[in-house]
PDB file of C-alpha atoms in Angstrom:
ATOM      1  CA  UNK A  26      14.024  20.005  -5.995  1.00  0.00           C
ATOM      2  CA  UNK A  27      14.912  16.156  -5.668  1.00  0.00           C
ATOM      3  CA  UNK A  28      11.753  14.308  -4.493  1.00  0.00           C
ATOM      4  CA  UNK A  29      12.550  10.483  -3.706  1.00  0.00           C
ATOM      5  CA  UNK A  30       9.427   8.565  -3.767  1.00  0.00           C
ATOM      6  CA  UNK A  31       9.827   5.604  -1.310  1.00  0.00           C
ATOM      7  CA  UNK A  32       7.284   2.936  -0.324  1.00  0.00           C
ATOM      8  CA  UNK A  33       6.788   0.000   1.971  1.00  0.00           C
ATOM      9  CA  UNK A  34       4.695  -3.202   1.147  1.00  0.00           C
ATOM     10  CA  UNK A  35       4.688  -5.824   3.871  1.00  0.00           C
ATOM     11  CA  UNK A  36       4.128  -9.157   2.528  1.00  0.00           C
ATOM     12  CA  UNK A  37       2.962 -11.416   5.354  1.00  0.00           C
ATOM     13  CA  UNK A  38       5.822 -10.196   7.586  1.00  0.00           C
ATOM     14  CA  UNK A  39       6.001 -12.071  11.096  1.00  0.00           C
ATOM     15  CA  UNK A  40       6.201  -9.403  13.783  1.00  0.00           C
ATOM     16  CA  UNK A  41       3.744  -9.346  16.644  1.00  0.00           C
ATOM     17  CA  UNK A  42       2.634  -5.680  16.182  1.00  0.00           C
ATOM     18  CA  UNK A  43       1.330  -3.466  13.486  1.00  0.00           C
ATOM     19  CA  UNK A  44      -1.870  -5.094  12.523  1.00  0.00           C
ATOM     20  CA  UNK A  45      -5.399  -5.010  13.651  1.00  0.00           C
ATOM     21  CA  UNK A  46      -5.732  -8.794  14.422  1.00  0.00           C
ATOM     22  CA  UNK A  47      -3.872  -9.836  17.763  1.00  0.00           C
ATOM     23  CA  UNK A  48      -1.804 -12.996  18.295  1.00  0.00           C
ATOM     24  CA  UNK A  49      -0.047 -13.470  21.837  1.00  0.00           C
ATOM     25  CA  UNK A  50       2.682 -15.307  20.412  1.00  0.00           C
ATOM     26  CA  UNK A  51       5.164 -15.462  17.413  1.00  0.00           C
ATOM     27  CA  UNK A  52       4.051 -19.093  16.963  1.00  0.00           C
ATOM     28  CA  UNK A  53       0.383 -18.236  16.944  1.00  0.00           C
ATOM     29  CA  UNK A  54       1.192 -15.224  14.275  1.00  0.00           C
ATOM     30  CA  UNK A  55       3.474 -17.697  12.152  1.00  0.00           C
ATOM     31  CA  UNK A  56       0.600 -20.194  12.216  1.00  0.00           C
ATOM     32  CA  UNK A  57      -1.863 -17.404  11.178  1.00  0.00           C
ATOM     33  CA  UNK A  58       0.087 -15.644   8.510  1.00  0.00           C
ATOM     34  CA  UNK A  59       1.638 -19.076   6.988  1.00  0.00           C
ATOM     35  CA  UNK A  60      -1.207 -21.094   6.321  1.00  0.00           C
ATOM     36  CA  UNK A  61      -1.059 -22.276   3.012  1.00  0.00           C
ATOM     37  CA  UNK A  62      -4.339 -21.529   1.793  1.00  0.00           C
ATOM     38  CA  UNK A  63      -4.037 -17.900   3.154  1.00  0.00           C
ATOM     39  CA  UNK A  64      -0.655 -17.540   1.457  1.00  0.00           C
ATOM     40  CA  UNK A  65      -2.274 -18.678  -1.793  1.00  0.00           C
ATOM     41  CA  UNK A  66      -5.102 -16.182  -1.461  1.00  0.00           C
ATOM     42  CA  UNK A  67      -2.664 -13.027  -0.619  1.00  0.00           C
ATOM     43  CA  UNK A  68      -0.383 -13.794  -3.778  1.00  0.00           C
ATOM     44  CA  UNK A  69      -3.401 -14.023  -5.847  1.00  0.00           C
ATOM     45  CA  UNK A  70      -4.260 -10.611  -4.686  1.00  0.00           C
ATOM     46  CA  UNK A  71      -0.927  -9.146  -4.953  1.00  0.00           C
ATOM     47  CA  UNK A  72      -0.155 -10.181  -8.395  1.00  0.00           C
ATOM     48  CA  UNK A  73      -3.718  -9.729  -9.594  1.00  0.00           C
ATOM     49  CA  UNK A  74      -4.596  -6.122  -7.993  1.00  0.00           C
ATOM     50  CA  UNK A  75      -1.427  -4.618  -6.383  1.00  0.00           C
ATOM     51  CA  UNK A  76       1.426  -5.626  -8.516  1.00  0.00           C
ATOM     52  CA  UNK A  77       0.278  -4.745 -12.213  1.00  0.00           C
ATOM     53  CA  UNK A  78       0.123  -0.836 -11.276  1.00  0.00           C
ATOM     54  CA  UNK A  79       3.734  -0.715  -9.844  1.00  0.00           C
ATOM     55  CA  UNK A  80       5.328  -2.382 -12.942  1.00  0.00           C
ATOM     56  CA  UNK A  81       3.352   0.173 -15.444  1.00  0.00           C
ATOM     57  CA  UNK A  82       3.865   3.376 -13.398  1.00  0.00           C
ATOM     58  CA  UNK A  83       4.169   6.587 -15.730  1.00  0.00           C
ATOM     59  CA  UNK A  84       7.085   7.673 -13.783  1.00  0.00           C
ATOM     60  CA  UNK A  85       9.250   4.988 -12.975  1.00  0.00           C
ATOM     61  CA  UNK A  86      11.419   6.862 -10.413  1.00  0.00           C
ATOM     62  CA  UNK A  87      10.422   5.188  -7.214  1.00  0.00           C
ATOM     63  CA  UNK A  88      11.487   2.557  -4.876  1.00  0.00           C
ATOM     64  CA  UNK A  89       9.230   0.040  -3.477  1.00  0.00           C
ATOM     65  CA  UNK A  90      10.509  -2.229  -0.599  1.00  0.00           C
ATOM     66  CA  UNK A  91       8.655  -5.369  -0.226  1.00  0.00           C
ATOM     67  CA  UNK A  92       9.180  -6.553   3.540  1.00  0.00           C
ATOM     68  CA  UNK A  93       8.985 -10.409   4.659  1.00  0.00           C
ATOM     69  CA  UNK A  94      10.372 -12.594   7.390  1.00  0.00           C
ATOM     70  CA  UNK A  95      13.312 -15.018   6.895  1.00  0.00           C
ATOM     71  CA  UNK A  96      11.161 -18.114   7.145  1.00  0.00           C
ATOM     72  CA  UNK A  97       8.433 -17.235   4.626  1.00  0.00           C
ATOM     73  CA  UNK A  98       7.544 -20.543   3.264  1.00  0.00           C
ATOM     74  CA  UNK A  99       8.515 -21.368  -0.510  1.00  0.00           C
ATOM     75  CA  UNK A 100       7.690 -20.894  -3.275  1.00  0.00           C
ATOM     76  CA  UNK A 101       6.907 -17.251  -1.828  1.00  0.00           C
ATOM     77  CA  UNK A 102      10.058 -16.125  -0.778  1.00  0.00           C
ATOM     78  CA  UNK A 103      11.916 -17.211  -3.965  1.00  0.00           C
ATOM     79  CA  UNK A 104       9.014 -15.726  -6.011  1.00  0.00           C
ATOM     80  CA  UNK A 105       9.551 -12.298  -4.154  1.00  0.00           C
ATOM     81  CA  UNK A 106      13.215 -12.789  -4.775  1.00  0.00           C
ATOM     82  CA  UNK A 107      12.928 -13.122  -8.667  1.00  0.00           C
ATOM     83  CA  UNK A 108      10.389 -10.289  -8.861  1.00  0.00           C
ATOM     84  CA  UNK A 109      12.692  -7.798  -7.005  1.00  0.00           C
ATOM     85  CA  UNK A 110      15.853  -9.114  -9.189  1.00  0.00           C
ATOM     86  CA  UNK A 111      13.695  -8.461 -12.440  1.00  0.00           C
ATOM     87  CA  UNK A 112      12.199  -5.149 -11.346  1.00  0.00           C
ATOM     88  CA  UNK A 113      14.620  -2.324 -10.784  1.00  0.00           C
ATOM     89  CA  UNK A 114      12.179  -0.399  -8.653  1.00  0.00           C
ATOM     90  CA  UNK A 115      11.577  -3.090  -6.182  1.00  0.00           C
ATOM     91  CA  UNK A 116      13.609  -4.023  -3.399  1.00  0.00           C
ATOM     92  CA  UNK A 117      13.257  -7.214  -1.030  1.00  0.00           C
ATOM     93  CA  UNK A 118      14.040  -6.836   2.447  1.00  0.00           C
ATOM     94  CA  UNK A 119      14.243  -9.757   4.925  1.00  0.00           C
ATOM     95  CA  UNK A 120      13.844  -8.775   8.597  1.00  0.00           C
ATOM     96  CA  UNK A 121      13.551 -10.803  11.616  1.00  0.00           C
ATOM     97  CA  UNK A 122      10.631 -10.921  13.687  1.00  0.00           C
ATOM     98  CA  UNK A 123      10.533  -7.994  16.036  1.00  0.00           C
ATOM     99  CA  UNK A 124       8.267  -7.110  18.835  1.00  0.00           C
ATOM    100  CA  UNK A 125       8.120  -3.595  17.812  1.00  0.00           C
ATOM    101  CA  UNK A 126       6.835  -3.471  14.453  1.00  0.00           C
ATOM    102  CA  UNK A 127       7.833   0.266  13.729  1.00  0.00           C
ATOM    103  CA  UNK A 128      11.401  -0.670  14.444  1.00  0.00           C
ATOM    104  CA  UNK A 129      10.980  -3.547  11.785  1.00  0.00           C
ATOM    105  CA  UNK A 130       9.457  -1.122   9.261  1.00  0.00           C
ATOM    106  CA  UNK A 131      12.328   1.455   9.867  1.00  0.00           C
ATOM    107  CA  UNK A 132      14.937  -1.449   9.362  1.00  0.00           C
ATOM    108  CA  UNK A 133      13.419  -2.404   6.094  1.00  0.00           C
ATOM    109  CA  UNK A 134      13.123   1.402   4.408  1.00  0.00           C
ATOM    110  CA  UNK A 135      16.258   2.987   5.798  1.00  0.00           C
ATOM    111  CA  UNK A 136      18.777   1.371   3.870  1.00  0.00           C
ATOM    112  CA  UNK A 137      16.847   2.871   0.639  1.00  0.00           C
ATOM    113  CA  UNK A 138      16.488   6.411   1.749  1.00  0.00           C
ATOM    114  CA  UNK A 139      18.313   8.965  -0.723  1.00  0.00           C
ATOM    115  CA  UNK A 140      20.621  11.096   1.664  1.00  0.00           C
ATOM    116  CA  UNK A 141      20.878  13.312  -1.161  1.00  0.00           C
ATOM    117  CA  UNK A 142      17.196  13.990  -1.820  1.00  0.00           C
ATOM    118  CA  UNK A 143      15.620  17.087  -0.724  1.00  0.00           C
ATOM    119  CA  UNK A 144      12.633  15.479   0.624  1.00  0.00           C
ATOM    120  CA  UNK A 145      11.385  11.805   0.793  1.00  0.00           C
ATOM    121  CA  UNK A 146       7.763  11.027  -0.188  1.00  0.00           C
ATOM    122  CA  UNK A 147       7.113   7.826   2.024  1.00  0.00           C
ATOM    123  CA  UNK A 148       3.948   5.878   1.343  1.00  0.00           C
ATOM    124  CA  UNK A 149       2.659   2.610   2.460  1.00  0.00           C
ATOM    125  CA  UNK A 150       0.868  -0.161   0.312  1.00  0.00           C
ATOM    126  CA  UNK A 151      -1.181  -3.265   1.385  1.00  0.00           C
ATOM    127  CA  UNK A 152      -0.481  -6.272  -0.904  1.00  0.00           C
ATOM    128  CA  UNK A 153      -4.144  -6.341  -1.763  1.00  0.00           C
ATOM    129  CA  UNK A 154      -4.500  -2.713  -2.676  1.00  0.00           C
ATOM    130  CA  UNK A 155      -4.009  -0.941  -6.131  1.00  0.00           C
ATOM    131  CA  UNK A 156      -2.890   2.532  -7.175  1.00  0.00           C
ATOM    132  CA  UNK A 157      -3.331   4.353 -10.531  1.00  0.00           C
ATOM    133  CA  UNK A 158      -0.805   3.928 -13.260  1.00  0.00           C
ATOM    134  CA  UNK A 159       0.332   7.416 -12.662  1.00  0.00           C
ATOM    135  CA  UNK A 160       0.135   7.596  -8.811  1.00  0.00           C
ATOM    136  CA  UNK A 161       3.965   8.390  -8.539  1.00  0.00           C
ATOM    137  CA  UNK A 162       3.699  11.069 -11.528  1.00  0.00           C
ATOM    138  CA  UNK A 163       0.849  12.832  -9.663  1.00  0.00           C
ATOM    139  CA  UNK A 164       2.364  12.715  -6.190  1.00  0.00           C
ATOM    140  CA  UNK A 165       5.531  14.199  -7.131  1.00  0.00           C
ATOM    141  CA  UNK A 166       3.579  16.782  -9.315  1.00  0.00           C
ATOM    142  CA  UNK A 167       1.162  17.689  -6.788  1.00  0.00           C
ATOM    143  CA  UNK A 168       3.934  18.082  -3.755  1.00  0.00           C
ATOM    144  CA  UNK A 169       5.714  20.730  -5.939  1.00  0.00           C
ATOM    145  CA  UNK A 170       2.535  22.701  -6.047  1.00  0.00           C
ATOM    146  CA  UNK A 171       2.270  22.599  -2.301  1.00  0.00           C
ATOM    147  CA  UNK A 172       6.036  22.557  -1.484  1.00  0.00           C
ATOM    148  CA  UNK A 173       5.483  26.025   0.628  1.00  0.00           C
ATOM    149  CA  UNK A 174       3.464  24.183   3.150  1.00  0.00           C
ATOM    150  CA  UNK A 175       6.333  21.537   3.441  1.00  0.00           C
ATOM    151  CA  UNK A 176       8.843  24.034   3.977  1.00  0.00           C
ATOM    152  CA  UNK A 177       6.988  25.775   6.500  1.00  0.00           C
ATOM    153  CA  UNK A 178       6.366  22.543   8.699  1.00  0.00           C
ATOM    154  CA  UNK A 179       8.999  20.087   7.575  1.00  0.00           C
ATOM    155  CA  UNK A 180       6.305  17.411   7.327  1.00  0.00           C
ATOM    156  CA  UNK A 181       3.056  17.343   4.867  1.00  0.00           C
ATOM    157  CA  UNK A 182       0.769  14.532   3.814  1.00  0.00           C
ATOM    158  CA  UNK A 183      -1.005  14.350   0.491  1.00  0.00           C
ATOM    159  CA  UNK A 184      -4.129  12.453   0.198  1.00  0.00           C
ATOM    160  CA  UNK A 185      -5.094  11.160  -3.197  1.00  0.00           C
ATOM    161  CA  UNK A 186      -8.646  10.250  -1.796  1.00  0.00           C
ATOM    162  CA  UNK A 187     -10.908   9.078  -4.792  1.00  0.00           C
ATOM    163  CA  UNK A 188     -11.006   5.543  -4.867  1.00  0.00           C
ATOM    164  CA  UNK A 189     -13.002   2.368  -5.310  1.00  0.00           C
ATOM    165  CA  UNK A 190     -13.576  -0.287  -2.528  1.00  0.00           C
ATOM    166  CA  UNK A 191     -13.732  -3.559  -4.001  1.00  0.00           C
ATOM    167  CA  UNK A 192     -15.726  -6.151  -2.113  1.00  0.00           C
ATOM    168  CA  UNK A 193     -15.072  -9.636  -2.995  1.00  0.00           C
ATOM    169  CA  UNK A 194     -17.990 -12.031  -3.036  1.00  0.00           C
ATOM    170  CA  UNK A 195     -19.488 -15.105  -4.856  1.00  0.00           C
ATOM    171  CA  UNK A 196     -21.020 -13.024  -7.452  1.00  0.00           C
ATOM    172  CA  UNK A 197     -17.709 -11.408  -8.445  1.00  0.00           C
ATOM    173  CA  UNK A 198     -16.256  -7.858  -7.625  1.00  0.00           C
ATOM    174  CA  UNK A 199     -18.454  -5.090  -6.402  1.00  0.00           C
ATOM    175  CA  UNK A 200     -17.310  -1.747  -6.402  1.00  0.00           C
ATOM    176  CA  UNK A 201     -18.210   0.865  -4.198  1.00  0.00           C
ATOM    177  CA  UNK A 202     -16.996   4.360  -5.206  1.00  0.00           C
ATOM    178  CA  UNK A 203     -15.725   6.440  -2.592  1.00  0.00           C
ATOM    179  CA  UNK A 204     -13.805   9.710  -1.539  1.00  0.00           C
ATOM    180  CA  UNK A 205     -12.195   8.435   1.647  1.00  0.00           C
ATOM    181  CA  UNK A 206      -9.559  10.819   3.209  1.00  0.00           C
ATOM    182  CA  UNK A 207      -6.454   9.238   4.679  1.00  0.00           C
ATOM    183  CA  UNK A 208      -7.322   5.841   4.024  1.00  0.00           C
ATOM    184  CA  UNK A 209      -3.823   4.803   3.822  1.00  0.00           C
ATOM    185  CA  UNK A 210      -3.323   3.713   0.190  1.00  0.00           C
ATOM    186  CA  UNK A 211      -2.155   6.519  -2.466  1.00  0.00           C
ATOM    187  CA  UNK A 212      -1.448   8.600   0.630  1.00  0.00           C
ATOM    188  CA  UNK A 213       2.050  10.171   0.665  1.00  0.00           C
ATOM    189  CA  UNK A 214       4.092  11.506   3.818  1.00  0.00           C
ATOM    190  CA  UNK A 215       6.574  13.993   2.670  1.00  0.00           C
ATOM    191  CA  UNK A 216       9.615  14.126   5.222  1.00  0.00           C
ATOM    192  CA  UNK A 217      13.106  15.393   5.430  1.00  0.00           C
ATOM    193  CA  UNK A 218      15.669  12.529   4.325  1.00  0.00           C
ATOM    194  CA  UNK A 219      17.381  12.700   7.953  1.00  0.00           C
ATOM    195  CA  UNK A 220      13.925  12.088   9.564  1.00  0.00           C
ATOM    196  CA  UNK A 221      14.201   8.559  11.238  1.00  0.00           C
ATOM    197  CA  UNK A 222      10.217   7.632  10.694  1.00  0.00           C
ATOM    198  CA  UNK A 223       8.343   6.250   7.791  1.00  0.00           C
ATOM    199  CA  UNK A 224       4.986   6.480   6.669  1.00  0.00           C
ATOM    200  CA  UNK A 225       4.041   3.740   9.004  1.00  0.00           C
ATOM    201  CA  UNK A 226       4.807   5.687  12.091  1.00  0.00           C
ATOM    202  CA  UNK A 227       2.075   7.883  11.384  1.00  0.00           C
ATOM    203  CA  UNK A 228      -1.326   6.629  12.092  1.00  0.00           C
ATOM    204  CA  UNK A 229      -2.978   7.566   8.842  1.00  0.00           C
ATOM    205  CA  UNK A 230      -6.269   8.222  10.519  1.00  0.00           C
ATOM    206  CA  UNK A 231      -4.871  10.734  12.637  1.00  0.00           C
ATOM    207  CA  UNK A 232      -2.304  12.401  10.292  1.00  0.00           C
ATOM    208  CA  UNK A 233      -3.483  16.018  11.335  1.00  0.00           C
ATOM    209  CA  UNK A 234      -2.238  15.451  14.965  1.00  0.00           C
ATOM    210  CA  UNK A 235       1.458  15.576  13.299  1.00  0.00           C
ATOM    211  CA  UNK A 236       1.100  17.693  10.156  1.00  0.00           C
ATOM    212  CA  UNK A 237      -0.532  19.671   7.706  1.00  0.00           C
ATOM    213  CA  UNK A 238      -2.326  17.659   5.052  1.00  0.00           C
ATOM    214  CA  UNK A 239      -3.694  18.498   1.418  1.00  0.00           C
ATOM    215  CA  UNK A 240      -6.516  16.363  -0.012  1.00  0.00           C
ATOM    216  CA  UNK A 241      -6.652  15.800  -3.984  1.00  0.00           C
ATOM    217  CA  UNK A 242     -10.064  14.512  -4.692  1.00  0.00           C
ATOM    218  CA  UNK A 243      -9.616  13.977  -8.476  1.00  0.00           C
ATOM    219  CA  UNK A 244      -8.861  11.746 -10.298  1.00  0.00           C
ATOM    220  CA  UNK A 245      -9.527   8.077  -9.285  1.00  0.00           C
ATOM    221  CA  UNK A 246      -6.486   7.105  -7.657  1.00  0.00           C
ATOM    222  CA  UNK A 247      -6.703   3.838  -5.735  1.00  0.00           C
ATOM    223  CA  UNK A 248      -8.517   0.487  -5.437  1.00  0.00           C
ATOM    224  CA  UNK A 249      -9.061  -1.148  -1.964  1.00  0.00           C
ATOM    225  CA  UNK A 250      -9.691  -4.777  -1.313  1.00  0.00           C
ATOM    226  CA  UNK A 251     -12.045  -5.845   1.079  1.00  0.00           C
ATOM    227  CA  UNK A 252     -12.330  -9.548   1.592  1.00  0.00           C
ATOM    228  CA  UNK A 253     -12.242 -12.041   4.519  1.00  0.00           C
ATOM    229  CA  UNK A 254      -8.388 -12.068   4.869  1.00  0.00           C
ATOM    230  CA  UNK A 255      -8.319  -8.312   5.099  1.00  0.00           C
ATOM    231  CA  UNK A 256      -6.512  -6.727   8.060  1.00  0.00           C
ATOM    232  CA  UNK A 257      -9.543  -4.439   8.225  1.00  0.00           C
ATOM    233  CA  UNK A 258     -12.564  -5.560   6.348  1.00  0.00           C
ATOM    234  CA  UNK A 259     -14.709  -2.507   6.499  1.00  0.00           C
ATOM    235  CA  UNK A 260     -15.315   0.250   4.032  1.00  0.00           C
ATOM    236  CA  UNK A 261     -14.804   3.029   6.498  1.00  0.00           C
ATOM    237  CA  UNK A 262     -15.823   6.820   6.585  1.00  0.00           C
ATOM    238  CA  UNK A 263     -15.939   8.787   3.136  1.00  0.00           C
ATOM    239  CA  UNK A 264     -18.285  10.437   0.693  1.00  0.00           C
ATOM    240  CA  UNK A 265     -19.941   8.204  -1.796  1.00  0.00           C
ATOM    241  CA  UNK A 266     -20.207   9.149  -5.413  1.00  0.00           C
ATOM    242  CA  UNK A 267     -21.763   7.773  -8.804  1.00  0.00           C
ATOM    243  CA  UNK A 268     -20.039   6.026 -11.619  1.00  0.00           C
ATOM    244  CA  UNK A 269     -21.641   4.165 -14.515  1.00  0.00           C
ATOM    245  CA  UNK A 270     -21.120   0.606 -15.429  1.00  0.00           C
ATOM    246  CA  UNK A 271     -19.397   1.656 -18.908  1.00  0.00           C
ATOM    247  CA  UNK A 272     -17.339   4.239 -17.198  1.00  0.00           C
ATOM    248  CA  UNK A 273     -16.020   2.003 -14.521  1.00  0.00           C
ATOM    249  CA  UNK A 274     -14.988  -0.418 -17.118  1.00  0.00           C
ATOM    250  CA  UNK A 275     -13.227   2.280 -18.988  1.00  0.00           C
ATOM    251  CA  UNK A 276     -11.422   3.546 -15.933  1.00  0.00           C
ATOM    252  CA  UNK A 277     -10.290   0.342 -14.497  1.00  0.00           C
ATOM    253  CA  UNK A 278      -8.655  -0.186 -17.847  1.00  0.00           C
ATOM    254  CA  UNK A 279      -7.409   3.448 -18.267  1.00  0.00           C
ATOM    255  CA  UNK A 280      -6.462   4.160 -14.636  1.00  0.00           C
ATOM    256  CA  UNK A 281      -5.035   1.040 -13.488  1.00  0.00           C
ATOM    257  CA  UNK A 282      -4.555  -1.450 -16.480  1.00  0.00           C
ATOM    258  CA  UNK A 283      -7.045  -3.935 -15.178  1.00  0.00           C
ATOM    259  CA  UNK A 284     -10.084  -5.493 -16.531  1.00  0.00           C
ATOM    260  CA  UNK A 285     -13.646  -6.444 -14.812  1.00  0.00           C
ATOM    261  CA  UNK A 286     -13.505 -10.015 -15.532  1.00  0.00           C
ATOM    262  CA  UNK A 287     -10.005 -10.678 -13.904  1.00  0.00           C
ATOM    263  CA  UNK A 288     -11.136  -9.045 -10.937  1.00  0.00           C
ATOM    264  CA  UNK A 289     -14.361 -10.588 -10.822  1.00  0.00           C
ATOM    265  CA  UNK A 290     -12.409 -14.145 -10.960  1.00  0.00           C
ATOM    266  CA  UNK A 291     -10.167 -12.769  -8.157  1.00  0.00           C
ATOM    267  CA  UNK A 292     -12.977 -12.098  -5.880  1.00  0.00           C
ATOM    268  CA  UNK A 293     -14.997 -15.118  -6.730  1.00  0.00           C
ATOM    269  CA  UNK A 294     -11.701 -16.991  -5.774  1.00  0.00           C
ATOM    270  CA  UNK A 295     -11.673 -15.279  -2.507  1.00  0.00           C
ATOM    271  CA  UNK A 296     -15.359 -16.066  -1.850  1.00  0.00           C
ATOM    272  CA  UNK A 297     -14.883 -19.773  -2.360  1.00  0.00           C
ATOM    273  CA  UNK A 298     -11.641 -19.852  -0.604  1.00  0.00           C
ATOM    274  CA  UNK A 299     -13.147 -18.562   2.498  1.00  0.00           C
ATOM    275  CA  UNK A 300     -11.303 -16.819   5.460  1.00  0.00           C
ATOM    276  CA  UNK A 301      -8.317 -18.487   7.631  1.00  0.00           C
TER     277      UNK A 301
END
């Protein structure tokens, strides 16, 4: 069974909808998104937290579409172009501002759907979150274990729900262990290749309205960044669990290829930078 894994990461895409912060005009949205200090911070989160996991996935058979607008300021547009050119799994899609955000997301993803796949595992990824190094491996493997449920309904969500909430502050990175269902990160929506929708078309907080879902609560699978520039800055509902400090360091390294010191530096920089 051919399972295509296909994701979308929006990097400061200029559109009027699809975010929790509202702006009345494209000009207002552009001024907010393209503020130089904000872009510098977003790039730090993207390259420090989000990108390492995608560059080191244990299963390299996936596509991550990075979506941005045609007037994304330099040097960021060139940096994204160079990243996509150097990384076989990454595609850069330049999408003009569109009033309907979901249409824009579909325009970015549609050219990369493998029509020959039996099923497409759509996922979304924010530029300030991280997935574990084996996210693609486990998502594909766990789907095959429950594919009968997908066959019965034609849609299925697979939620790898054990994660860490990373709060940025002057003291560094504070981690809150959390089992958070349908958080949006490390969440895969499996659809037929002919389905004209993506993961973004389904509100991740209301997925049971549209499809059955399976929650996989082990192992640790994601880190969610929480800082002043976050589109949604709260932890949200979930179940807390305990993790010892030495085990946290070990799991940051083994599960994400990250270190406490670099994340502390990232968090302190965000706290000093403030919010736009």
